[in-house]
């Protein structure tokens, strides 16, 4: 049977030892987040994840969601009750301002908690996950009245939210979208059209569903410049806040998917449904991107979550499964065979996943901290600098943590041999669930293009230069620290590669943009390798500081950090040279064939 | 809707232009395989695959197999009829000696055909696929009477075969197996025990099922030295060849798997079932390895098959799906957007898969030719040399073509964006089906260990030295050929890396075997990259010969081969340096953590 144990110690190591969260108590909400408070919160989240959410993960996958003839949708057995426990714990509003019913705590804590809950039950957590996106969009772009009408209900979780972008003929290229909005003269619009792939589009967990829908106002320009964002509630909301008429928006079908069976992925039909403009007319994409950017961090988080639960189960299996003998002689001579964890090739898999997960967790929380600074710091320069890094890091975090999350779920499944292919062991579900993270909220090829085509050059390359400088300075500062030399040597090599690749784009992609597209995925991974390497160097430094301070209770724990850091530097980091070499071959061979020749 | 078109031209290019099959007409069966005959056979196989097998692939996955309360198993609708068409076409016996009802044609042709049929319907083709293994084992190890009793029925396909190795507590480590065999004094044995993961263990397609079962004769030594192989037919066979009593071997359950739903993967219970020893007492593993080695080639073939069908569907989708504009300006200005095949990142995926598939096909058929030479050549030296390469190539072919086959099915699925995650498009099935190929017939970690731990050192490294020499000679011979310089330069670099890694093992793994285990998977892939690079160099040479000969009908086709060869050399081959670097870091970091620390 699958198991899950929230990695509380690792979270606390990153928050306290690596990021030094207490140093940020000038930020709103951070003063309340004392080390004790943080430990209590992640401890509670761990309990909820392990005891309430996780036990429904496998059954939710097996049972799936059911759409009934009247268009209602039932979620798997137990989901409603588990969702209630989640929302009654106040988890939805953890980082939402107190004036709308939230707790105003750091977003970094929200992400720490989110890793556990998504690992325990990704399908279930998508329902409140979509609500988070709706909250973010309404917070930034809603009118005061919209905020008052929708936010408290969304934050308490009695209503949920959705994002409606995709149509059958358009996903990435939203300029093609056809859903139309006809103004009614009273400030409202009639929305008509079909949306597909709508996660949590219809379900039985909340009293109301607040759809955020991209549509084109009649007469608006073609392309992306004529798209507006609308709030389309399932039940219209009366003046007094109570629920009124059922809006003609309905679930036409639920998709038959490879995974995340516990989440209802809906075809949504809008048949002159009443909607309300949010944000400026024809500026819908801007408003949607507020949701999108937060959602992308949330998807990167899911990649980490699934890789972590897959890792834990593989490690358990490797300790328990008795098969064959160690190459260096029996390790369990009293038994008929050794546990397979004695085999180097099994350890290669476990160490690889572990090295990515620990660095991925640090990268996620480091990025979330940037988000807090960007949104909460009183210092404008700090805000801008953090926002620069946040924008740069988002596509890397989404693309790399999900590509690797899936790859490592597969690697963990492999540890089980044939048993990994049988659904009952749960590994297949992790692989099937993880697969969607590479696709939704912008397929990873789009993340790579966002990075290379937009984020690199933004503001004259300010963000990328700042990050290269930060990493370079770290190497420089630790140059004479003997204990750090091994890590900074490898990190510096990776940094050189990503800088060279960046330079190559500057010299070769201006005149020939295909050269940027051809190298974009390699560049995203190259950058990811370096950022994760930077996280490992920071973690190695923190571990050494802990050891030097005589932290005997964590001595083994901290030493294991150093071993894993070494593993990452030795075996993973050298991939930067390959990625750079590929980028430098450019687009020629891949563009040469005629389309019909494929 | 998914599509499949058998890549007949690519098969013929490899057989005729690259391998020059007509040069081998000294081998039995090859004289009959004239170019016209070959073209006719692969053409017929293409038709069967496209028109009969493929239309049942998706429905078979959706419907799956059903075990009834009486232990019988129904296969998906249409499978029985399609199987009948397959067996009536004589495909099972294509390469089986004529004396047992086969056609005695080259095994290389059997593999060429197998690629198409497995691509079209892998689950369905596993039923006769297991029969092939049984035929191979009985051909080599059976008594004359056993051959007469079983082979004609297996070859005509009215009976099918299975391999019964795995038990709940043992898979890789067969020394642990417990199924027991009690001699009855009349030459027969009573077999009792439980086997799991038995593909095609029970079904409704054939009159009888011939189970080949590993078991331990009462009183036999423990471990692998006490294992024997038995024939246990579902229905006992009377003297006159007709079917007698039902043997007490039954399907207790069918597994609930991630994929290959159309194949019945059974728990088989043997309850004093009558069995007949095949091969020598306590030498069952040897006999089983005859089936296993052939099965491993068959699984590598499946990896290629799925990557090919996934590629074809991704290429079609990329040509048809209209989304966004080319980075270098609109390519379909009359439409609202360009087909996504204009995007370099999409082409990167397609070219990567294509480059592996074309080289993988060449590698498969090249290896199959070695098998024919090893088994059919009148010259003992030729037989031995070919057998050496066959043994070395088998784990590489199995491990690399399935790891890459799965990876590329995922890559092809990604081209579909969200639509790839919906079952109806078929891409999810390819991914789920391909996943098993990395696991069964020896998980790929075991293939890597077989390569590094057994095949490298066999006969003083004779095989590996011969292959390195063959590739080195090829580079040398073409050194002054300007048109080949680009390819041989990259190939030589890869060859140097694999030679250096081999040397590193010799120097570092004797005293410390964990160093071999730690590098084994990287070595398998390093070797695979070089062998596939060698195939590309040979294909480039053949394409240039065709162009030089003024083959105008294939001019574009041959030029595209050269582009793809260049792509492989530039973008894929540099991975050898990374693999070598990883191997050279050894086992230390991965063995350092205590098992409890994972």
mmCIF file of C-alpha atoms in Angstrom, chain B residues 256-373:
data_model
loop_
_atom_site.group_PDB
_atom_site.id
_atom_site.type_symbol
_atom_site.label_atom_id
_atom_site.label_comp_id
_atom_site.label_asym_id
_atom_site.label_seq_id
_atom_site.Cartn_x
_atom_site.Cartn_y
_atom_site.Cartn_z
ATOM 1 C CA UNK B 256 -5.190 -4.255 -13.192
ATOM 2 C CA UNK B 257 -2.413 -2.598 -15.157
ATOM 3 C CA UNK B 258 -1.352 0.837 -16.340
ATOM 4 C CA UNK B 259 -1.481 -0.275 -19.966
ATOM 5 C CA UNK B 260 -1.523 -3.200 -22.422
ATOM 6 C CA UNK B 261 -5.102 -3.689 -21.314
ATOM 7 C CA UNK B 262 -5.819 -5.876 -24.314
ATOM 8 C CA UNK B 263 -3.421 -8.481 -23.048
ATOM 9 C CA UNK B 264 -4.470 -10.740 -20.203
ATOM 10 C CA UNK B 265 -1.763 -10.582 -17.550
ATOM 11 C CA UNK B 266 -2.615 -13.451 -15.247
ATOM 12 C CA UNK B 267 -1.991 -14.829 -11.823
ATOM 13 C CA UNK B 268 -1.602 -18.535 -12.616
ATOM 14 C CA UNK B 269 -2.253 -21.182 -10.000
ATOM 15 C CA UNK B 270 -0.711 -24.606 -10.458
ATOM 16 C CA UNK B 271 -2.408 -27.196 -8.318
ATOM 17 C CA UNK B 272 -0.626 -30.465 -8.963
ATOM 18 C CA UNK B 273 -0.751 -29.815 -12.649
ATOM 19 C CA UNK B 274 0.947 -32.377 -14.849
ATOM 20 C CA UNK B 275 4.178 -31.115 -16.355
ATOM 21 C CA UNK B 276 6.966 -32.511 -18.494
ATOM 22 C CA UNK B 277 10.611 -31.661 -18.048
ATOM 23 C CA UNK B 278 12.158 -29.821 -20.960
ATOM 24 C CA UNK B 279 15.938 -29.702 -21.153
ATOM 25 C CA UNK B 280 18.113 -31.061 -18.407
ATOM 26 C CA UNK B 281 17.096 -31.339 -14.768
ATOM 27 C CA UNK B 282 18.183 -28.281 -12.758
ATOM 28 C CA UNK B 283 19.226 -26.504 -15.939
ATOM 29 C CA UNK B 284 15.943 -24.702 -16.355
ATOM 30 C CA UNK B 285 17.467 -21.255 -16.383
ATOM 31 C CA UNK B 286 19.587 -22.096 -19.422
ATOM 32 C CA UNK B 287 16.524 -23.269 -21.270
ATOM 33 C CA UNK B 288 14.560 -20.244 -20.163
ATOM 34 C CA UNK B 289 17.281 -17.944 -21.404
ATOM 35 C CA UNK B 290 16.734 -19.158 -24.938
ATOM 36 C CA UNK B 291 13.232 -17.736 -24.706
ATOM 37 C CA UNK B 292 14.423 -14.740 -22.768
ATOM 38 C CA UNK B 293 17.036 -13.587 -25.224
ATOM 39 C CA UNK B 294 14.650 -13.766 -28.117
ATOM 40 C CA UNK B 295 11.989 -12.091 -26.002
ATOM 41 C CA UNK B 296 14.379 -9.270 -25.163
ATOM 42 C CA UNK B 297 14.869 -8.489 -28.826
ATOM 43 C CA UNK B 298 11.094 -8.612 -29.163
ATOM 44 C CA UNK B 299 10.680 -6.093 -26.362
ATOM 45 C CA UNK B 300 13.271 -3.741 -27.818
ATOM 46 C CA UNK B 301 11.261 -4.014 -31.019
ATOM 47 C CA UNK B 302 8.122 -2.984 -29.123
ATOM 48 C CA UNK B 303 9.910 0.127 -27.880
ATOM 49 C CA UNK B 304 10.645 1.079 -31.469
ATOM 50 C CA UNK B 305 7.122 0.197 -32.580
ATOM 51 C CA UNK B 306 5.400 2.447 -30.078
ATOM 52 C CA UNK B 307 7.826 5.308 -30.675
ATOM 53 C CA UNK B 308 7.068 5.026 -34.400
ATOM 54 C CA UNK B 309 3.285 5.107 -34.120
ATOM 55 C CA UNK B 310 3.490 7.901 -31.546
ATOM 56 C CA UNK B 311 5.779 9.840 -33.888
ATOM 57 C CA UNK B 312 3.451 9.440 -36.851
ATOM 58 C CA UNK B 313 0.486 10.750 -34.909
ATOM 59 C CA UNK B 314 2.464 13.659 -33.493
ATOM 60 C CA UNK B 315 3.704 14.591 -36.968
ATOM 61 C CA UNK B 316 0.154 14.492 -38.318
ATOM 62 C CA UNK B 317 -1.158 16.596 -35.493
ATOM 63 C CA UNK B 318 1.674 19.094 -35.923
ATOM 64 C CA UNK B 319 0.829 19.479 -39.605
ATOM 65 C CA UNK B 320 -2.886 19.940 -38.911
ATOM 66 C CA UNK B 321 -3.131 21.900 -35.689
ATOM 67 C CA UNK B 322 -3.271 25.615 -36.379
ATOM 68 C CA UNK B 323 -1.919 27.692 -33.498
ATOM 69 C CA UNK B 324 0.306 30.757 -33.316
ATOM 70 C CA UNK B 325 2.685 32.116 -35.907
ATOM 71 C CA UNK B 326 6.156 31.086 -36.992
ATOM 72 C CA UNK B 327 8.930 33.007 -35.259
ATOM 73 C CA UNK B 328 10.216 33.942 -38.692
ATOM 74 C CA UNK B 329 6.922 35.345 -39.986
ATOM 75 C CA UNK B 330 3.581 33.771 -41.066
ATOM 76 C CA UNK B 331 3.879 30.587 -43.067
ATOM 77 C CA UNK B 332 0.149 30.181 -43.760
ATOM 78 C CA UNK B 333 -0.891 33.824 -44.133
ATOM 79 C CA UNK B 334 -4.252 32.826 -45.560
ATOM 80 C CA UNK B 335 -5.117 31.104 -42.308
ATOM 81 C CA UNK B 336 -5.652 32.580 -38.858
ATOM 82 C CA UNK B 337 -2.545 30.814 -37.629
ATOM 83 C CA UNK B 338 0.260 28.554 -38.821
ATOM 84 C CA UNK B 339 0.369 24.783 -38.327
ATOM 85 C CA UNK B 340 2.473 24.120 -35.250
ATOM 86 C CA UNK B 341 5.046 22.205 -37.283
ATOM 87 C CA UNK B 342 6.572 25.618 -38.106
ATOM 88 C CA UNK B 343 7.780 25.939 -34.505
ATOM 89 C CA UNK B 344 11.376 24.841 -33.908
ATOM 90 C CA UNK B 345 10.543 23.333 -30.524
ATOM 91 C CA UNK B 346 7.940 21.060 -32.126
ATOM 92 C CA UNK B 347 10.450 20.058 -34.780
ATOM 93 C CA UNK B 348 13.064 19.419 -32.131
ATOM 94 C CA UNK B 349 10.703 16.794 -30.686
ATOM 95 C CA UNK B 350 9.826 15.280 -34.043
ATOM 96 C CA UNK B 351 13.415 15.193 -35.272
ATOM 97 C CA UNK B 352 14.614 13.649 -32.019
ATOM 98 C CA UNK B 353 12.097 10.824 -32.189
ATOM 99 C CA UNK B 354 12.685 10.303 -35.874
ATOM 100 C CA UNK B 355 16.444 10.193 -35.460
ATOM 101 C CA UNK B 356 16.104 7.472 -32.833
ATOM 102 C CA UNK B 357 13.477 5.495 -34.697
ATOM 103 C CA UNK B 358 15.366 5.301 -37.955
ATOM 104 C CA UNK B 359 18.586 4.314 -36.218
ATOM 105 C CA UNK B 360 16.692 2.003 -33.883
ATOM 106 C CA UNK B 361 15.167 0.192 -36.836
ATOM 107 C CA UNK B 362 18.592 -0.238 -38.405
ATOM 108 C CA UNK B 363 19.988 -1.473 -35.082
ATOM 109 C CA UNK B 364 17.150 -3.966 -34.674
ATOM 110 C CA UNK B 365 17.515 -5.411 -38.154
ATOM 111 C CA UNK B 366 21.315 -5.380 -37.974
ATOM 112 C CA UNK B 367 21.053 -7.377 -34.732
ATOM 113 C CA UNK B 368 18.492 -9.738 -36.221
ATOM 114 C CA UNK B 369 20.857 -10.357 -39.112
ATOM 115 C CA UNK B 370 23.566 -11.253 -36.595
ATOM 116 C CA UNK B 371 21.082 -13.708 -35.106
ATOM 117 C CA UNK B 372 20.515 -15.311 -38.497
ATOM 118 C CA UNK B 373 24.239 -15.594 -39.103
#
